[in-house]
Short mmCIF file of C-alpha atoms in Angstrom, two decimals:
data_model
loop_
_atom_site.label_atom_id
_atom_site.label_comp_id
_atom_site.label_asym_id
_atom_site.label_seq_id
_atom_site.Cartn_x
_atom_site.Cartn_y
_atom_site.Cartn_z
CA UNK A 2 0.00 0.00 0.00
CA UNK A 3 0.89 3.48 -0.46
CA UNK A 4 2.31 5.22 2.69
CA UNK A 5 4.42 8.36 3.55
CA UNK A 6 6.46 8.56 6.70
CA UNK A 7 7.60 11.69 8.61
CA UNK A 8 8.97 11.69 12.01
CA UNK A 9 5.85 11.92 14.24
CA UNK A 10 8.26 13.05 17.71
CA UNK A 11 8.30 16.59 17.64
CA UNK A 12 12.06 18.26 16.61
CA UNK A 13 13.30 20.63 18.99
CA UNK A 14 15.96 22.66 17.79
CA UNK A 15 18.08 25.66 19.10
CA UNK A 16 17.60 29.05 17.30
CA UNK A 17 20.12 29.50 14.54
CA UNK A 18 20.75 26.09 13.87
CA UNK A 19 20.01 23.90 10.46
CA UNK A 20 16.70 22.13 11.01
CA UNK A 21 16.12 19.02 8.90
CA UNK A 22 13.17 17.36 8.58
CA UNK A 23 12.60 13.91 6.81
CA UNK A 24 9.97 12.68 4.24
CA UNK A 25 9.76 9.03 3.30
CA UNK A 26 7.06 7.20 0.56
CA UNK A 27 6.64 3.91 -0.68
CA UNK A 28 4.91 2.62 -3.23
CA UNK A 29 4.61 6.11 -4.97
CA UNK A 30 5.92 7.10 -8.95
CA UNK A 31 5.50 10.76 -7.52
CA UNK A 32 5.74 13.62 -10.55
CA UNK A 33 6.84 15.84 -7.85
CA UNK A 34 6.65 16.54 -4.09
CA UNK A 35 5.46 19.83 -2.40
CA UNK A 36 6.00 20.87 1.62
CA UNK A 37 3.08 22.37 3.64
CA UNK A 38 3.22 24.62 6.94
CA UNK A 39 0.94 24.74 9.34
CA UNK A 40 0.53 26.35 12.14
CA UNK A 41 -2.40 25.79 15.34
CA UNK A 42 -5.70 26.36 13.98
CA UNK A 43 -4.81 27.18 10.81
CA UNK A 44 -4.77 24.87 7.31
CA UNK A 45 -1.55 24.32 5.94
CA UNK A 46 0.16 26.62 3.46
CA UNK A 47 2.30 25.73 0.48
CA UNK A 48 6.22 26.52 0.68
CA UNK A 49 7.72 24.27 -2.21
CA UNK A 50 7.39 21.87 -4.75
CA UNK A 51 9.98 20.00 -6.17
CA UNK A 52 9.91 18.08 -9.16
CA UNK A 53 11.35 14.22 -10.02
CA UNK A 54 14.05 15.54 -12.12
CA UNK A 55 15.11 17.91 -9.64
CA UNK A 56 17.71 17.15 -6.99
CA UNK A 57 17.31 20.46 -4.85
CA UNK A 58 15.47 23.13 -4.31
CA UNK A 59 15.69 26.62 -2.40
CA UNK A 60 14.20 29.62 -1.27
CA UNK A 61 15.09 32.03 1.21
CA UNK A 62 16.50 29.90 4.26
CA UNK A 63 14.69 26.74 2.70
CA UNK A 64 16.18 23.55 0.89
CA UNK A 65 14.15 20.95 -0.05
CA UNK A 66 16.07 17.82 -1.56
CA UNK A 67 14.22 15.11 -3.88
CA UNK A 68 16.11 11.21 -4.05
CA UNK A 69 13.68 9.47 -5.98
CA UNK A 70 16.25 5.99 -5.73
CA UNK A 71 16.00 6.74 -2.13
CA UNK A 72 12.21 7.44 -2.20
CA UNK A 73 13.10 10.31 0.36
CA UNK A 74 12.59 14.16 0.41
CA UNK A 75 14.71 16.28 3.61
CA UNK A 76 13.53 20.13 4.25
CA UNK A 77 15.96 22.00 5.42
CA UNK A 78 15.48 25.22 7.24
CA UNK A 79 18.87 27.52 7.77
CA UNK A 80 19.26 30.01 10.31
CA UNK A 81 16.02 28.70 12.12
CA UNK A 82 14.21 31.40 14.31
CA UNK A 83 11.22 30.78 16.90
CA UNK A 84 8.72 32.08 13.96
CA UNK A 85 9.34 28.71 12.06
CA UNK A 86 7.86 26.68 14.90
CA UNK A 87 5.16 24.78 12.94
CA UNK A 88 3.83 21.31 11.84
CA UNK A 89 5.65 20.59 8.72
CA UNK A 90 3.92 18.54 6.24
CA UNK A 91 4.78 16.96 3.13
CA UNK A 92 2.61 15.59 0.19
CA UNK A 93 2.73 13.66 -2.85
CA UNK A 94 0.33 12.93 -5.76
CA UNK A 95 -1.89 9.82 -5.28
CA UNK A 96 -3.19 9.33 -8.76
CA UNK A 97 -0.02 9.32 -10.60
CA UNK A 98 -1.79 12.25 -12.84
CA UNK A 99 -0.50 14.95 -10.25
CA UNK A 100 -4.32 15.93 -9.16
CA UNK A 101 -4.72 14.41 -5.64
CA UNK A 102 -2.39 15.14 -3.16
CA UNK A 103 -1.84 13.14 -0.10
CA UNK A 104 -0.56 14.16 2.76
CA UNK A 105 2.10 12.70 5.61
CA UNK A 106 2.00 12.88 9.01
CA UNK A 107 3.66 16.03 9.61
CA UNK A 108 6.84 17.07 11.98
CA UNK A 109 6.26 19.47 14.30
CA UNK A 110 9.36 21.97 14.80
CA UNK A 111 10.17 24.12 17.87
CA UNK A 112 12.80 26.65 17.92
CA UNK A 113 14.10 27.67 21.06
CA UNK A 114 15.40 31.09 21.78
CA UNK B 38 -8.23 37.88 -2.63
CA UNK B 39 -9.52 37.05 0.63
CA UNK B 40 -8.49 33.35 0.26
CA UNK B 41 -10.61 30.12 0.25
CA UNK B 42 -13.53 31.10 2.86
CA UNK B 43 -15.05 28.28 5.04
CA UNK B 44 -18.27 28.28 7.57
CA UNK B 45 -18.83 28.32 10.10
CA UNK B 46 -15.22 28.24 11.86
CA UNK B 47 -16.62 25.82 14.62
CA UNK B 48 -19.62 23.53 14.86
CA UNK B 49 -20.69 21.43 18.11
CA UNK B 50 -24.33 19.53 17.40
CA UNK B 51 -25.46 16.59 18.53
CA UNK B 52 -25.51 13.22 16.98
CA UNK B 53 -27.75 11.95 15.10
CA UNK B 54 -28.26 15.97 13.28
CA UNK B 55 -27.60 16.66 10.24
CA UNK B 56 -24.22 19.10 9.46
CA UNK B 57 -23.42 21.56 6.75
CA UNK B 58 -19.84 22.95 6.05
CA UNK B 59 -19.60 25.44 3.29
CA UNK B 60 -16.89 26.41 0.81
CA UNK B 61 -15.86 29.19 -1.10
CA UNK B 62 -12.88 28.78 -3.04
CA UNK B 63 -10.81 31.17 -4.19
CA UNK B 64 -12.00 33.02 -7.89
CA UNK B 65 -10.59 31.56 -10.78
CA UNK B 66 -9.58 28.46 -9.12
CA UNK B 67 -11.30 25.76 -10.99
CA UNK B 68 -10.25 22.40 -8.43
CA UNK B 69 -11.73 22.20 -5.26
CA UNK B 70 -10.74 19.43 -2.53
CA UNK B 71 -12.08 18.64 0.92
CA UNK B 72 -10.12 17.55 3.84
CA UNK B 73 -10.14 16.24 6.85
CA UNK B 74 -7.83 16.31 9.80
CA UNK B 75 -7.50 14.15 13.17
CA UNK B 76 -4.72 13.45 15.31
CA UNK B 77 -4.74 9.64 14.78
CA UNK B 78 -4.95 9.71 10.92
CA UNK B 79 -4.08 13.16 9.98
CA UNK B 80 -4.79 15.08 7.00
CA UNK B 81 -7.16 12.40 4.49
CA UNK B 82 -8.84 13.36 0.96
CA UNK B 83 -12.69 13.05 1.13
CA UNK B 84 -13.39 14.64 -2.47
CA UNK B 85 -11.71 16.26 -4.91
CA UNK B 86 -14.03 18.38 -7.94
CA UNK B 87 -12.31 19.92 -10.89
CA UNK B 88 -14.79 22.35 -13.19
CA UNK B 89 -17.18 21.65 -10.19
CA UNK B 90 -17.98 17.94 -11.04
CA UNK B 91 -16.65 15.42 -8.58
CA UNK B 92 -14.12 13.79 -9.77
CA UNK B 93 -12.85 11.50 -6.93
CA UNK B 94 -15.28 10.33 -4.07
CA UNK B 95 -13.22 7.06 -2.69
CA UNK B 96 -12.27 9.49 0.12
CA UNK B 97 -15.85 9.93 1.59
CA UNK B 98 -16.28 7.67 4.30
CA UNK B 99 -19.73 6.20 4.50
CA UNK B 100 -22.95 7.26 2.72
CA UNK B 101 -23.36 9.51 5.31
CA UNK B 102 -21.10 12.10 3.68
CA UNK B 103 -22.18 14.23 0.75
CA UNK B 104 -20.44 16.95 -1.16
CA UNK B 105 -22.08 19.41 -3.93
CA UNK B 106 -20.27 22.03 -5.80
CA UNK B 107 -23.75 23.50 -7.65
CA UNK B 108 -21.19 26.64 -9.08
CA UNK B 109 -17.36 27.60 -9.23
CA UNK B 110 -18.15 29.91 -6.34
CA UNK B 111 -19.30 27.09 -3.84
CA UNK B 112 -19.12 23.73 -2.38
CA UNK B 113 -20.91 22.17 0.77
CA UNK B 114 -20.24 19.09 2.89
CA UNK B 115 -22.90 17.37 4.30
CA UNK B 116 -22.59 14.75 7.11
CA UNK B 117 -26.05 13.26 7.98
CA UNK B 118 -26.62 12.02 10.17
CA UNK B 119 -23.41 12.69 12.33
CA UNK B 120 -22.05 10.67 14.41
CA UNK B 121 -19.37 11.25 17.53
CA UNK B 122 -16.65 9.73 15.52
CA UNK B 123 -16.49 12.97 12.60
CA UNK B 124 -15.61 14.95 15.40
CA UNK B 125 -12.36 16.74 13.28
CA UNK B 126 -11.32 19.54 11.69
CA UNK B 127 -12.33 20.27 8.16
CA UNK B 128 -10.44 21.51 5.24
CA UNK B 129 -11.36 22.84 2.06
CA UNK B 130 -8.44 23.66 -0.57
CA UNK B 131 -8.94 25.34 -3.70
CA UNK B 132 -6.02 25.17 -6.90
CA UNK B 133 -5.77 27.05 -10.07
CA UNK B 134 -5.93 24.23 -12.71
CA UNK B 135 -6.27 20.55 -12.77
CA UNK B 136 -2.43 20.24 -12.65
CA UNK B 137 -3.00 20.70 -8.60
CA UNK B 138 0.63 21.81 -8.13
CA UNK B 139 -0.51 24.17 -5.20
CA UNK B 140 -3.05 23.92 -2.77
CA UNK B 141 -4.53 27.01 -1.16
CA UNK B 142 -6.26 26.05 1.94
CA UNK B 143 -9.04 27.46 4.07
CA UNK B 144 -8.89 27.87 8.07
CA UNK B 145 -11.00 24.71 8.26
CA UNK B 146 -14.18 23.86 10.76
CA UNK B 147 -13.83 22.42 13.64
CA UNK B 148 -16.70 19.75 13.98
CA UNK B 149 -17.27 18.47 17.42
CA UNK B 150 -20.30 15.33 17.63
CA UNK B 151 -21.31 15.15 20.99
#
């Protein structure tokens, strides 16, 4: 069956340090994968997609990498500051036809002063 | 834009009534998706519509559930008659095209059964 894994135990992190956070699927051919924020009470927001012919991927103090041998995505957040305590979630296509996304677990992230 | 608009922002009724969450996505968007989010099996499909005809139901639990999308502007979920287990928070998530490479979600609506 179709399953994607993220670390469910919260990662608790120092402020200014590299947080990395850890997406794994089976049984997906995924045309690309895309990383979701969310925050208490709110629905997640979109931060990235990467695509299968893409290794990495950045923007502002965010990597996202993409080993589809591996069937593993990391997020990487640089320089991380109490504001990017959230439940990060990642998400691949279902169908195969990149129209239903489903959704891991999520990692929530806390970033001590 | 004001973003995809859901209603009301909590619900509490009683089991056995009927429940009504409402959508509006965001203009232009022509895929809509509901969600649905609890701590034990986090965030699961129920629907998805693209030009406002359903295109993927296997989500939807039990008959119980219904979704409509009569217009681009608006989609409803309708649980009936609800039961303690749908306690959860619902999502609805509009996108700009079918290729669904970005999901814009609403605040959700927090259904408690009692």
């Amino acid at each position: 069956s179709q399953k994607i894994e993220q670390n469910s135990e919260a990662l608790n992190i120092q402020e200014g340090k590299t947080a990395t956070l850890t997406c794994n699927y089976t049984n997906y051919s995924p045309a690309y994968l895309q990383w979701y924020r969310q925050d208490p009470g709110r629905g997640p927001v979109f931060l990235l997609l990467i695509r299968e012919n893409e290794k990495e991927k950045r923007k502002e103090r965010l990597k996202v990498t993409f080993d589809t041998t591996l069937k593993q995505s990391l997020f990487h957040i640089t320089a991380s500051q109490p504001a990017d305590s959230a439940t990060y979630l990642c998400a691949l296509d279902r169908s195969g036809a990149g129209n239903m996304l489903t959704f891991g677990g999520g990692t929530r992230l806390m970033v001590k002063p | 834009d004001a973003g995809v608009i859901q209603s009301p922002r909590h619900e509490v009724t009683e089991m056995g009534q009927e429940v009504t969450l409402r959508c509006k996505p965001i203009s232009g968007h022509n895929s809509l998706f509901w969600y649905r989010q609890t701590m034990m099996r986090g965030l699961e499909l129920l629907i998805y519509f693209n030009n406002n005809v359903p295109i993927d139901d296997s989500g939807m639990p039990e008959d119980r559930f219904s979704a409509k999308m009569p217009n681009a502007s608006f989609s409803t979920l309708k649980i009936q008659p609800s039961e303690p287990r749908d306690s959860a928070v619902y999502f609805c998530a509009s996108s700009q095209d079918s290729s669904n490479e970005k999901l814009f979600f609403g605040s959700g609506t927090q259904l408690s059964v009692l």
